[in-house]
mmCIF file of N, CA and C in Angstrom:
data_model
loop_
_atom_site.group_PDB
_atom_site.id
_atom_site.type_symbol
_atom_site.label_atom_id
_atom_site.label_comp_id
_atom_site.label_asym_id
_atom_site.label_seq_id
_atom_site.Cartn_x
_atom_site.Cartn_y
_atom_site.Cartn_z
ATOM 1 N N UNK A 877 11.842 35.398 2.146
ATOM 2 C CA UNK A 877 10.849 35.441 3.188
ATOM 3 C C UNK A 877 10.141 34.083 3.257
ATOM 4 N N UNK A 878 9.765 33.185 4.425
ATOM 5 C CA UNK A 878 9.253 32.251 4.617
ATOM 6 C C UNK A 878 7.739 32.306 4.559
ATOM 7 N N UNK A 879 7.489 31.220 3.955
ATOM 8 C CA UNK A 879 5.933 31.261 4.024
ATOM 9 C C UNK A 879 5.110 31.033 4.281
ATOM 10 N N UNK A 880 4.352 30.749 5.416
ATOM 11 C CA UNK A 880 3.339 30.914 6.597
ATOM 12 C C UNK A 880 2.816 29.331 6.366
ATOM 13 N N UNK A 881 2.589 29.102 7.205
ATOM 14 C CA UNK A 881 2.256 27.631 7.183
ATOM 15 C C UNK A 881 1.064 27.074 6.165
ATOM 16 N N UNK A 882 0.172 27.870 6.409
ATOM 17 C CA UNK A 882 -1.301 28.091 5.332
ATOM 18 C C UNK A 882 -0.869 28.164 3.712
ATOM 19 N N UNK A 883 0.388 29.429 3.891
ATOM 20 C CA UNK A 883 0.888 29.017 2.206
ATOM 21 C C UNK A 883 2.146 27.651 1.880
ATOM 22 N N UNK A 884 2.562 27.627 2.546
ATOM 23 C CA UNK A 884 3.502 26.575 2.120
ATOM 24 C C UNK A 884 3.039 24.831 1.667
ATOM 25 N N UNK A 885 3.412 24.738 0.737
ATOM 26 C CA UNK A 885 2.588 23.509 0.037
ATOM 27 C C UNK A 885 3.361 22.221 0.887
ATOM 28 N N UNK A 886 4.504 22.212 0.571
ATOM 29 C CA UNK A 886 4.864 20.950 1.958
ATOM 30 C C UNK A 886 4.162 20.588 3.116
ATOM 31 N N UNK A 887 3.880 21.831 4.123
ATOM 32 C CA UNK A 887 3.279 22.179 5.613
ATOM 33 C C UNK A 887 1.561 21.424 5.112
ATOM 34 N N UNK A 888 1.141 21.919 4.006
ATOM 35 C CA UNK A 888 -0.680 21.945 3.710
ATOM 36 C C UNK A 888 -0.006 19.794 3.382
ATOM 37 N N UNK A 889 0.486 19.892 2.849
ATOM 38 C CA UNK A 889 0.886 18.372 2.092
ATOM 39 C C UNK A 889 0.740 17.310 3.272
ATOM 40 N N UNK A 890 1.811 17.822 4.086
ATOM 41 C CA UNK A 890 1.730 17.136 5.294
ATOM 42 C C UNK A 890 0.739 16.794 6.124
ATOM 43 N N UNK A 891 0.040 18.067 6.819
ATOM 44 C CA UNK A 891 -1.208 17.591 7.253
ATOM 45 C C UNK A 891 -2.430 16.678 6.519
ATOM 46 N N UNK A 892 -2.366 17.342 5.396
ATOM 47 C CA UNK A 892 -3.234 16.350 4.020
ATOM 48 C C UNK A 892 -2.945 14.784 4.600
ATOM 49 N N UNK A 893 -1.830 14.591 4.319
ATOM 50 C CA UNK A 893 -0.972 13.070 4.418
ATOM 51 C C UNK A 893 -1.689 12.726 5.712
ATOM 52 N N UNK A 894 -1.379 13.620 6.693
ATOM 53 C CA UNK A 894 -1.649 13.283 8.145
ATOM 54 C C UNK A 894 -3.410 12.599 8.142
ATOM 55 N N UNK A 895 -4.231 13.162 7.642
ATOM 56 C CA UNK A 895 -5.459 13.432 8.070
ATOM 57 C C UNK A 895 -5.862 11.621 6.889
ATOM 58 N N UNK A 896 -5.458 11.685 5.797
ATOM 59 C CA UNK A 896 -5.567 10.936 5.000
ATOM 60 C C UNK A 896 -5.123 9.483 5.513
ATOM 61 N N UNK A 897 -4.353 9.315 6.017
ATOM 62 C CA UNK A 897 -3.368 7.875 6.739
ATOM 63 C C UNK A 897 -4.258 7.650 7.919
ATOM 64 N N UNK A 898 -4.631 8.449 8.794
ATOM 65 C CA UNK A 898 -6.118 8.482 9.795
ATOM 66 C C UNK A 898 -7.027 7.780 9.605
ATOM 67 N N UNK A 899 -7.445 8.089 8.219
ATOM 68 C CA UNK A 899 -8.851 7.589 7.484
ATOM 69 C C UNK A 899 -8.673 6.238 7.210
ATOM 70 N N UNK A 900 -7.398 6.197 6.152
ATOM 71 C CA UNK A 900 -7.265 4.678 5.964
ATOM 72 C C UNK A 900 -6.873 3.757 7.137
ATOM 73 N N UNK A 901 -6.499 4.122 8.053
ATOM 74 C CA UNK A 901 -5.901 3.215 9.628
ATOM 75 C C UNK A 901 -7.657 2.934 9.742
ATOM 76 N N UNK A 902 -8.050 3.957 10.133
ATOM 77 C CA UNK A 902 -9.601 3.687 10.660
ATOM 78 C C UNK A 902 -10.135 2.908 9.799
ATOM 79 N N UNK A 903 -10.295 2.660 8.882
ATOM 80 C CA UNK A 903 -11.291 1.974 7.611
ATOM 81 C C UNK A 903 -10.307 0.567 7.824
ATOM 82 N N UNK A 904 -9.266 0.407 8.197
ATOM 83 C CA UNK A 904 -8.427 -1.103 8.064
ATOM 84 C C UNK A 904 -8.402 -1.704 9.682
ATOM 85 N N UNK A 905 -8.661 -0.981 10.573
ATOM 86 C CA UNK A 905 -8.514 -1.400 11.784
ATOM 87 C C UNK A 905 -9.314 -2.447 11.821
ATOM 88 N N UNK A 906 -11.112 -2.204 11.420
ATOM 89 C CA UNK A 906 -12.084 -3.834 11.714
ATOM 90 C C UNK A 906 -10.945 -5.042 11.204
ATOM 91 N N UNK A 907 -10.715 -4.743 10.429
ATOM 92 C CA UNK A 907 -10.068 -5.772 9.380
ATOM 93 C C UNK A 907 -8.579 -6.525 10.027
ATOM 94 N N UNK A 908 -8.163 -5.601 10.922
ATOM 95 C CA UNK A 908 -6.984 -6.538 11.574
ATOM 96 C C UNK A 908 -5.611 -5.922 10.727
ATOM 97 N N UNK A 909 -5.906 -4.801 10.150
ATOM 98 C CA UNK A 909 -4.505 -4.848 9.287
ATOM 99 C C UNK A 909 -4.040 -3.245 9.818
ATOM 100 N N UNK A 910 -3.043 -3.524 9.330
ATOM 101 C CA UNK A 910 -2.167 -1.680 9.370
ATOM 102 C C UNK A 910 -2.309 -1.714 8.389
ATOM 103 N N UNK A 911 -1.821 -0.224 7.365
ATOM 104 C CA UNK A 911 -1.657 0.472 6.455
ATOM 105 C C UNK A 911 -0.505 0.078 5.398
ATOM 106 N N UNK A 912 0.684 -0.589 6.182
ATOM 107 C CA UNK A 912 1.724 -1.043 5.212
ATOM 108 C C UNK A 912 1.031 -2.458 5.048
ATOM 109 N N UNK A 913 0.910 -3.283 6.194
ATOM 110 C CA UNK A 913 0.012 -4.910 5.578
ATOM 111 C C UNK A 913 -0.736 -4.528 4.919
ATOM 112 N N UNK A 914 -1.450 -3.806 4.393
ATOM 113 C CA UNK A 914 -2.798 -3.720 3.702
ATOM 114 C C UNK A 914 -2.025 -3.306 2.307
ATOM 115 N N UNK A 915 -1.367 -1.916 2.016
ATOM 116 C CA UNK A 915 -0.425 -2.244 0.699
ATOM 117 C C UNK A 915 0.424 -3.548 0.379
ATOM 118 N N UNK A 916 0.911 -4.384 1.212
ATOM 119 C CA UNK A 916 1.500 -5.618 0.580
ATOM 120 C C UNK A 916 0.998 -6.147 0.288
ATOM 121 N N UNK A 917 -0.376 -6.510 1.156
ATOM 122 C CA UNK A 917 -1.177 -7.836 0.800
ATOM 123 C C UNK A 917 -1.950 -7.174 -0.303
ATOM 124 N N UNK A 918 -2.584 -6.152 -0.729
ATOM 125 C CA UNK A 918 -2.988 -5.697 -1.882
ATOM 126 C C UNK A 918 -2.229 -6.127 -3.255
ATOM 127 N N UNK A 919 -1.048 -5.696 -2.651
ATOM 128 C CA UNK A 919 0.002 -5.458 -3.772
ATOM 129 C C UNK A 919 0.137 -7.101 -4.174
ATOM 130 N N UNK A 920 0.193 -7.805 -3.187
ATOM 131 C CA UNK A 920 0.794 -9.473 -3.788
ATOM 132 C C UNK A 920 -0.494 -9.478 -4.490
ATOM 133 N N UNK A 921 -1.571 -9.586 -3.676
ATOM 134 C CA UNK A 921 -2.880 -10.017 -4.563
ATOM 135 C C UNK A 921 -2.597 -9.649 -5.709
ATOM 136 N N UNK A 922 -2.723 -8.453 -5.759
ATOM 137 C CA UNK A 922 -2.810 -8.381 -7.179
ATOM 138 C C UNK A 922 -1.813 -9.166 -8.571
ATOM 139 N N UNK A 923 -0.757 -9.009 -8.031
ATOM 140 C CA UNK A 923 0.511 -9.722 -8.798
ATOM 141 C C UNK A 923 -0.466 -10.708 -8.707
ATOM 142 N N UNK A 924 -0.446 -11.946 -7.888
ATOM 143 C CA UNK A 924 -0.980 -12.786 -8.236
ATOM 144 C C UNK A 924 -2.118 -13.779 -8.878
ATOM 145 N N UNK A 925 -2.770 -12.127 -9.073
ATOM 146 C CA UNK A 925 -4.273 -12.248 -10.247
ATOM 147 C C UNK A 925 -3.225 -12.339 -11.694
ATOM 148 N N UNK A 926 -2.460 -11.511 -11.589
ATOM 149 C CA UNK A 926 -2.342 -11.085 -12.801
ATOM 150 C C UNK A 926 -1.176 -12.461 -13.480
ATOM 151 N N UNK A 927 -0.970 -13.584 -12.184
ATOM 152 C CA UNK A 927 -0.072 -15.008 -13.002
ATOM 153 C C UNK A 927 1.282 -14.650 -11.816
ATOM 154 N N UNK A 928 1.463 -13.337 -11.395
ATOM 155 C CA UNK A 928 3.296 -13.123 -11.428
ATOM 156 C C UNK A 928 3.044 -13.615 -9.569
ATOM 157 N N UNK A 929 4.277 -14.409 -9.675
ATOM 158 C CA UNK A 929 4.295 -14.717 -7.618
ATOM 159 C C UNK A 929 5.708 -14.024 -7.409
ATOM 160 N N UNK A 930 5.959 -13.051 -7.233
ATOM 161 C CA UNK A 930 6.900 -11.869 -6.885
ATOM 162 C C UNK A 930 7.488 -12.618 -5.405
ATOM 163 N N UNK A 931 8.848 -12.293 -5.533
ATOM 164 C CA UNK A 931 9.737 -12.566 -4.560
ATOM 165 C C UNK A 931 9.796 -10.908 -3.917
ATOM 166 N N UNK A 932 10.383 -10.996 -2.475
ATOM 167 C CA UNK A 932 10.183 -10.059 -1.601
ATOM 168 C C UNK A 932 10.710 -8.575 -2.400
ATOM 169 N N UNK A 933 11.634 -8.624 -3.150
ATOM 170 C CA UNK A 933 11.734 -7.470 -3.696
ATOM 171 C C UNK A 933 10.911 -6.786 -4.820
ATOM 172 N N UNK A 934 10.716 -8.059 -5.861
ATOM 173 C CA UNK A 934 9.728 -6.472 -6.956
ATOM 174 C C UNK A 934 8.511 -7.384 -5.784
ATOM 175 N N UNK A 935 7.960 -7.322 -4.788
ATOM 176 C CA UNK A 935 6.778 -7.082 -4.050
ATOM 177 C C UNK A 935 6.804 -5.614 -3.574
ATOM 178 N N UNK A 936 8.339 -5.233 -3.268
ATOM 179 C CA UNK A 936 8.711 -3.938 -2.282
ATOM 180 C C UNK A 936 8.816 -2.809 -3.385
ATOM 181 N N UNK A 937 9.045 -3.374 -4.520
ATOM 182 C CA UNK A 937 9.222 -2.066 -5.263
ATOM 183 C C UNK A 937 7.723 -1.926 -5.892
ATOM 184 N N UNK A 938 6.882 -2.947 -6.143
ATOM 185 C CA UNK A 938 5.502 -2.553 -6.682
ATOM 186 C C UNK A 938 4.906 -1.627 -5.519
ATOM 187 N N UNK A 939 5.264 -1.714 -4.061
ATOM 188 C CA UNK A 939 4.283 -1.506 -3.329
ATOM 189 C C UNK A 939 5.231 0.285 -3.391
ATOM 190 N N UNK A 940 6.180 0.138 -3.423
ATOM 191 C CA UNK A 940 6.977 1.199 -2.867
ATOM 192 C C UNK A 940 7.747 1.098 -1.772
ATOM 193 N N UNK A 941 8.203 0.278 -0.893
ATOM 194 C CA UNK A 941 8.208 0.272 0.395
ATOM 195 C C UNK A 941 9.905 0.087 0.697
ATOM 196 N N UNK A 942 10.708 -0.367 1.680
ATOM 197 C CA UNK A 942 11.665 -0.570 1.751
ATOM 198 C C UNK A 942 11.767 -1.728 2.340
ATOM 199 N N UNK A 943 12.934 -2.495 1.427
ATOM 200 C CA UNK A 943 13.042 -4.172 1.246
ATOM 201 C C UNK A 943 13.085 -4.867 2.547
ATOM 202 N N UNK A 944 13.734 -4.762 3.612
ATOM 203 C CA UNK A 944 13.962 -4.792 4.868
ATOM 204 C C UNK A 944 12.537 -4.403 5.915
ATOM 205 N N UNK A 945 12.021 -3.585 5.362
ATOM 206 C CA UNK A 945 10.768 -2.976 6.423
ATOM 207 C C UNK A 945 9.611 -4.105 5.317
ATOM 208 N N UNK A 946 9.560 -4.722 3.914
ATOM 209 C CA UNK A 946 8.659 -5.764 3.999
ATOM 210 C C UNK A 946 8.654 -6.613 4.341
ATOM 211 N N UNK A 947 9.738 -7.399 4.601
ATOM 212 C CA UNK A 947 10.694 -8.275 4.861
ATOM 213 C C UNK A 947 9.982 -8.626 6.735
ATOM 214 N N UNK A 948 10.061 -8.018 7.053
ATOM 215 C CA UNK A 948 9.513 -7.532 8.401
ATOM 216 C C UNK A 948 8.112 -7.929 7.935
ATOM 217 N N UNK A 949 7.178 -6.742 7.840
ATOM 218 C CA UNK A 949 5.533 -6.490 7.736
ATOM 219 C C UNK A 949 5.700 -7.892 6.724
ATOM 220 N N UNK A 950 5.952 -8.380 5.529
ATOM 221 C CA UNK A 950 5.352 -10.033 5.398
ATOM 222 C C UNK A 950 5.753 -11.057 6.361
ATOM 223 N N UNK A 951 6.245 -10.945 7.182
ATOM 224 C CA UNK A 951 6.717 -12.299 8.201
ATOM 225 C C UNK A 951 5.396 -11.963 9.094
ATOM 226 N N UNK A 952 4.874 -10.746 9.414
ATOM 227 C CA UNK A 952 3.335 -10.458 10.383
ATOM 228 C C UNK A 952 2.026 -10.916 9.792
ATOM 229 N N UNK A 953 2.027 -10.834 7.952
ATOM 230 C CA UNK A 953 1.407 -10.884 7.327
ATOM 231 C C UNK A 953 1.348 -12.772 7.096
ATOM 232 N N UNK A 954 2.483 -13.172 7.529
ATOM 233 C CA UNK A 954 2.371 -14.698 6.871
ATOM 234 C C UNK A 954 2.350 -15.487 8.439
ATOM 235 N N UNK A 955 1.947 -14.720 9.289
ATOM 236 C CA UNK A 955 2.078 -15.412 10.746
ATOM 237 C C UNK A 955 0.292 -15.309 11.022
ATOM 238 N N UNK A 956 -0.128 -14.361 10.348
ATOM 239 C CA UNK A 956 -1.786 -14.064 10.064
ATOM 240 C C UNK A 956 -2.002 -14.905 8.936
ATOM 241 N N UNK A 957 -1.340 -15.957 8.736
ATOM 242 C CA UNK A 957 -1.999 -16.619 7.684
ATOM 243 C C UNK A 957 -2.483 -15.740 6.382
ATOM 244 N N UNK A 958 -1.958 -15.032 5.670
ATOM 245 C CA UNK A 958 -2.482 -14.329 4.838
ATOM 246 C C UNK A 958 -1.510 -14.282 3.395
ATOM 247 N N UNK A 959 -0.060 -14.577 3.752
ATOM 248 C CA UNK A 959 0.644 -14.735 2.683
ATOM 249 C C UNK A 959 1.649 -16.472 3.294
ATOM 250 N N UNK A 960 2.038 -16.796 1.809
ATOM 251 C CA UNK A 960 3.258 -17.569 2.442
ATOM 252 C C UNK A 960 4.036 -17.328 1.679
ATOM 253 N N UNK A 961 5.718 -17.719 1.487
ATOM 254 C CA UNK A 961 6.667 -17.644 1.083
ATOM 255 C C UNK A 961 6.805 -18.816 0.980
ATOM 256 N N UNK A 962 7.246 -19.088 -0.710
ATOM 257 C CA UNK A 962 7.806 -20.460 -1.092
ATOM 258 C C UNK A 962 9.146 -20.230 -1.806
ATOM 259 N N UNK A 963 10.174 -20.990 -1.659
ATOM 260 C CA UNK A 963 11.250 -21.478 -1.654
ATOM 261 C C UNK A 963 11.334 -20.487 -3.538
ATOM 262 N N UNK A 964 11.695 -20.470 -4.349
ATOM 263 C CA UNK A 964 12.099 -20.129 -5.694
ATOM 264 C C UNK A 964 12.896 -20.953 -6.109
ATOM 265 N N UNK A 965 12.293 -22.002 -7.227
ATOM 266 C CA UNK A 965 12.664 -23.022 -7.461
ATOM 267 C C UNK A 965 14.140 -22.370 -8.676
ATOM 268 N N UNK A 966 13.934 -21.302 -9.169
ATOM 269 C CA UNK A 966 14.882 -21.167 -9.787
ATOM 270 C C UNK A 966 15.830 -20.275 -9.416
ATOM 271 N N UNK A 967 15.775 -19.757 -7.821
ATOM 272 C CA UNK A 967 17.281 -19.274 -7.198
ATOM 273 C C UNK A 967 16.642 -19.874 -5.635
ATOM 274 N N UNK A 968 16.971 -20.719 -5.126
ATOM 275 C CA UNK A 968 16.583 -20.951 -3.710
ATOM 276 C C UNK A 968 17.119 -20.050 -2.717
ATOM 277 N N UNK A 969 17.686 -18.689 -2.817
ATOM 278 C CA UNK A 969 17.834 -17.828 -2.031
ATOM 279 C C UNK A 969 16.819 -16.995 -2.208
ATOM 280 N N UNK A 970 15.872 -17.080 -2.542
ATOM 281 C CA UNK A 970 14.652 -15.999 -2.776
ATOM 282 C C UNK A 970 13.206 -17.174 -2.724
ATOM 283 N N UNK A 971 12.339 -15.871 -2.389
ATOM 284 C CA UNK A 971 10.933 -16.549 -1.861
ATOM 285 C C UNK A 971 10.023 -15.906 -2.240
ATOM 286 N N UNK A 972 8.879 -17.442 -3.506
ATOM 287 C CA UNK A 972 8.090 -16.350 -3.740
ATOM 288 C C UNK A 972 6.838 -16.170 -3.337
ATOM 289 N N UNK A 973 5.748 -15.182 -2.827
ATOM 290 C CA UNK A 973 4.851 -14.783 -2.513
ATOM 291 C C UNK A 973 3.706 -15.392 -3.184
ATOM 292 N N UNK A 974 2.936 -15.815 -2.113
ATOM 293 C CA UNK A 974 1.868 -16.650 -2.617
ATOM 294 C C UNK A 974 0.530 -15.755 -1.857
ATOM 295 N N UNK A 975 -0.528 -15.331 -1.964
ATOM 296 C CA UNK A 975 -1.414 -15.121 -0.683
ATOM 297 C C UNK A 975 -2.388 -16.293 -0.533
ATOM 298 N N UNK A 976 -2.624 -16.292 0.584
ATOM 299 C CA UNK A 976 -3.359 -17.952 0.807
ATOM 300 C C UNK A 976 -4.909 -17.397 0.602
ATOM 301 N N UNK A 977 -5.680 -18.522 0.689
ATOM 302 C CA UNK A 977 -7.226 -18.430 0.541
ATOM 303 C C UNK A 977 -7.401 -17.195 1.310
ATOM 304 N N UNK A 978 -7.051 -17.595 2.586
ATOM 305 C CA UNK A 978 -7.788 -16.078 4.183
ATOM 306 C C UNK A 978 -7.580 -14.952 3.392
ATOM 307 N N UNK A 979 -5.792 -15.036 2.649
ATOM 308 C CA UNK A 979 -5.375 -13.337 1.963
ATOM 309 C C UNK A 979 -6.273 -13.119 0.952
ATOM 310 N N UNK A 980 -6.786 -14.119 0.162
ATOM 311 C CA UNK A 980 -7.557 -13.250 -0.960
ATOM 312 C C UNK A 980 -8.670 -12.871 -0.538
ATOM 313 N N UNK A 981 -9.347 -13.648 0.442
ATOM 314 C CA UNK A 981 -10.804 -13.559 0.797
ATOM 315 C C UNK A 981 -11.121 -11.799 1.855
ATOM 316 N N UNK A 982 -9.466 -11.636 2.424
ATOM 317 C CA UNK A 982 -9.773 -10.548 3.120
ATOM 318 C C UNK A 982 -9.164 -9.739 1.711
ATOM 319 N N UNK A 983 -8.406 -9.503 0.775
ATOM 320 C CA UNK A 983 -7.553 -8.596 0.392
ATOM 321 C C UNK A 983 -8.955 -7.300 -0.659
ATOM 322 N N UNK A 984 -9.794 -8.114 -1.069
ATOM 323 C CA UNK A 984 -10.989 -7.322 -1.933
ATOM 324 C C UNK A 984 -11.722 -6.368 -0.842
ATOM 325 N N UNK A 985 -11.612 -6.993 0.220
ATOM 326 C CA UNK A 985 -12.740 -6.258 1.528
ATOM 327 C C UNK A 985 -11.897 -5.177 1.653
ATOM 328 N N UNK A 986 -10.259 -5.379 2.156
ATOM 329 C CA UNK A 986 -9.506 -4.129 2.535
ATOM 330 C C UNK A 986 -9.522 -3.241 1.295
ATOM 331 N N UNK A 987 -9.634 -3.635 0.510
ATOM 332 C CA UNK A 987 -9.513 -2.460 -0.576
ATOM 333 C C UNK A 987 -10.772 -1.343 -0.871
ATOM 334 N N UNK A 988 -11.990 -2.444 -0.898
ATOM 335 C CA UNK A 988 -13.218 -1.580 -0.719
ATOM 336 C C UNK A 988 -13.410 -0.414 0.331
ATOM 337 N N UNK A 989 -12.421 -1.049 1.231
ATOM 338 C CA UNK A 989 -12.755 -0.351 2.288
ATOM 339 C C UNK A 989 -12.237 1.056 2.519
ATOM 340 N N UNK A 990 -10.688 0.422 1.438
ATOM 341 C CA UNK A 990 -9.687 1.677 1.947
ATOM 342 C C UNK A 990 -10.059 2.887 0.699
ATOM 343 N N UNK A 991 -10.861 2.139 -0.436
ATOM 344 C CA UNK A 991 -11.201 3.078 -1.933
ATOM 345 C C UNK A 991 -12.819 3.692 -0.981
ATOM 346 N N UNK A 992 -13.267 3.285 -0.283
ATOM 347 C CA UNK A 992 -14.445 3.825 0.239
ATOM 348 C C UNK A 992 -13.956 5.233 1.334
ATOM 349 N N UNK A 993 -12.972 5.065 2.207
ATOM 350 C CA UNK A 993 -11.916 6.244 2.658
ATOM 351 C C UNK A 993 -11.558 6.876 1.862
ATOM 352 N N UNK A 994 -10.584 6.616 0.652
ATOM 353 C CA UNK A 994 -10.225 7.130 -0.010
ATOM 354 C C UNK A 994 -11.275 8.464 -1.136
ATOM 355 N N UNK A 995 -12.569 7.484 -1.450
ATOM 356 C CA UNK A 995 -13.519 8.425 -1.772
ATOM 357 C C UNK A 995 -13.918 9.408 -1.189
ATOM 358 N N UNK A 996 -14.237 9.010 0.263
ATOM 359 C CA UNK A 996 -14.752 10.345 1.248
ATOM 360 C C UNK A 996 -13.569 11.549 1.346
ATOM 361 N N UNK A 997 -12.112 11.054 1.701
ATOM 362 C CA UNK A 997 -11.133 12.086 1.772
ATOM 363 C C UNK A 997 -10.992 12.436 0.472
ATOM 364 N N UNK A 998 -11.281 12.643 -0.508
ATOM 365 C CA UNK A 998 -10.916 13.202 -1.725
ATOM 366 C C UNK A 998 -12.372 13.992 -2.491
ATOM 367 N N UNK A 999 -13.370 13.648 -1.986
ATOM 368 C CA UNK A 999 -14.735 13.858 -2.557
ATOM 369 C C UNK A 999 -14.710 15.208 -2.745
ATOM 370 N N UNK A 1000 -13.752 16.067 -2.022
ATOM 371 C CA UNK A 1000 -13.729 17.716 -1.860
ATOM 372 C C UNK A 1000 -13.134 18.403 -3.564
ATOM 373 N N UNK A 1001 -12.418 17.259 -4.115
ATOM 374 C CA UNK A 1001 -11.261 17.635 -5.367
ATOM 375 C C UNK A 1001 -12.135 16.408 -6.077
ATOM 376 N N UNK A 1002 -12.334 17.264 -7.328
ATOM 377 C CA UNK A 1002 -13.032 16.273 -8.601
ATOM 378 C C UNK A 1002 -11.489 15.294 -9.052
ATOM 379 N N UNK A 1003 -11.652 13.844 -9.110
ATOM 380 C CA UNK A 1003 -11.391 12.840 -9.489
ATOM 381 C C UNK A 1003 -10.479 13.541 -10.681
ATOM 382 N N UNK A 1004 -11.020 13.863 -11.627
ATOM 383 C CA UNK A 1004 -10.332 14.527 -13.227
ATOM 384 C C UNK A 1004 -8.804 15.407 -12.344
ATOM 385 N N UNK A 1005 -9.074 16.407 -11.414
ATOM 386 C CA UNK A 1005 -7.918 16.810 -11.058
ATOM 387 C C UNK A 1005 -7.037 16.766 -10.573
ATOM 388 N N UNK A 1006 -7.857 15.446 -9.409
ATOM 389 C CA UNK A 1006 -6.504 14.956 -8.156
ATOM 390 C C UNK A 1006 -5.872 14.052 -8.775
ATOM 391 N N UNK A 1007 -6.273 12.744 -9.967
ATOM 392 C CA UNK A 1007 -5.238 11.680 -10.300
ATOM 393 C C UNK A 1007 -4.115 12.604 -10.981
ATOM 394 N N UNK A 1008 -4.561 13.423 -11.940
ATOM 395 C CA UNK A 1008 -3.231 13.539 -12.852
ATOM 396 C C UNK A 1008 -2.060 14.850 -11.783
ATOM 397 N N UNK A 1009 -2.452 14.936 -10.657
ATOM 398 C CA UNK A 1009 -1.688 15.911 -10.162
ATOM 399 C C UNK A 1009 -1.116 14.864 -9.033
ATOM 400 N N UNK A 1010 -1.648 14.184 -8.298
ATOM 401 C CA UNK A 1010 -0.943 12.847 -7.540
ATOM 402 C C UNK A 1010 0.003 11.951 -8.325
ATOM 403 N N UNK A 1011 -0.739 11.917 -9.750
ATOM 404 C CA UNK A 1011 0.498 10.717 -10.553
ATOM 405 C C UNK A 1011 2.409 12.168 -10.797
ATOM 406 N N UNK A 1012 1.665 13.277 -10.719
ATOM 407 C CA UNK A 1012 2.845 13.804 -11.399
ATOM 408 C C UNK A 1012 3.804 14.045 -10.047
ATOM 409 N N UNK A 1013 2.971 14.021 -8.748
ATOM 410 C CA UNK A 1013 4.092 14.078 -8.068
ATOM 411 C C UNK A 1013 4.468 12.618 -7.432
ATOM 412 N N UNK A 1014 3.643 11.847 -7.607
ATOM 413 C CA UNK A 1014 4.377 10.627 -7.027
ATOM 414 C C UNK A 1014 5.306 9.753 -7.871
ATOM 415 N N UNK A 1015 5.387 10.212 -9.222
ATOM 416 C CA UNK A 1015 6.236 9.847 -10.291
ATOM 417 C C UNK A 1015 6.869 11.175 -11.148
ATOM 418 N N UNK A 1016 7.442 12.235 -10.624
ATOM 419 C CA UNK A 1016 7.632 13.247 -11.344
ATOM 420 C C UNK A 1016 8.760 13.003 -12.496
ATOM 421 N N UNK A 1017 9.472 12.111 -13.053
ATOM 422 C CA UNK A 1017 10.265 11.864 -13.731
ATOM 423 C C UNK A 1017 9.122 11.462 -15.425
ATOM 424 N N UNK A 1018 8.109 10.712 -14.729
ATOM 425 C CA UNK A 1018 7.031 10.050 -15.996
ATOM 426 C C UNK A 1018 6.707 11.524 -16.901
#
């Protein structure tokens, strides 16, 4: 027997997703970015606090995304002045990710902004219950 839209956890998942991607579009729109620019340029930033200048692929696999669709969204992202691609001195078929001054100076704002969304859509589920039940399904193998 099928199970009514109200019970089915996919159907509730989905709209969740739906209502959640809303919030963060809205909270990134002042800012000039979509939702996938805003995970890359997050995502390089950060690599690049942390020393590492990631070539287009582990950029796509930190972020999650698919290699071809960043490949794309960083050429928008580096036409906004926000990332560049430099040559890889040790395979010149690969390019590695730099974010320029503009990217870092916007990349802390988008995040505040999108963890300030992120707070309001989640404020309903205590913190203690939603990480360890989000990490188990967005990594169910860990």
């Amino acid at each position: 027997m099928a199970l009514s839209p109200g019970e089915s956890p996919g159907f509730l998942l989905w709209h969740a997703t739906l209502r959640w991607q809303r919030e963060v579009s809205a909270a990134l729109t002042p800012l000039g970015l979509t939702h996938v620019q805003f995970v890359l340029l997050a995502c390089a930033w950060w690599l690049n606090g942390q020393g590492e200048h990631p070539n287009q692929l582990a950029l796509a696999r930190q972020a999650g995304t698919d290699v071809k669709m960043t490949s794309q969204v960083l050429r928008a992202l580096e036409q906004k002045g926000l990332v560049e691609r430099e040559v890889d001195p040790a395979d010149t078929r690969a390019k590695r990710l730099r974010v320029t001054a503009a990217g870092a100076e916007l990349a802390p704002r988008a995040v505040a902004a999108v963890e300030e969304a992120d707070a309001r859509f989640f404020r309903a589920v205590p913190l203690g219950e939603a990480l360890p039940l989000l990490r188990r399904l967005a990594q169910p193998e860990a």
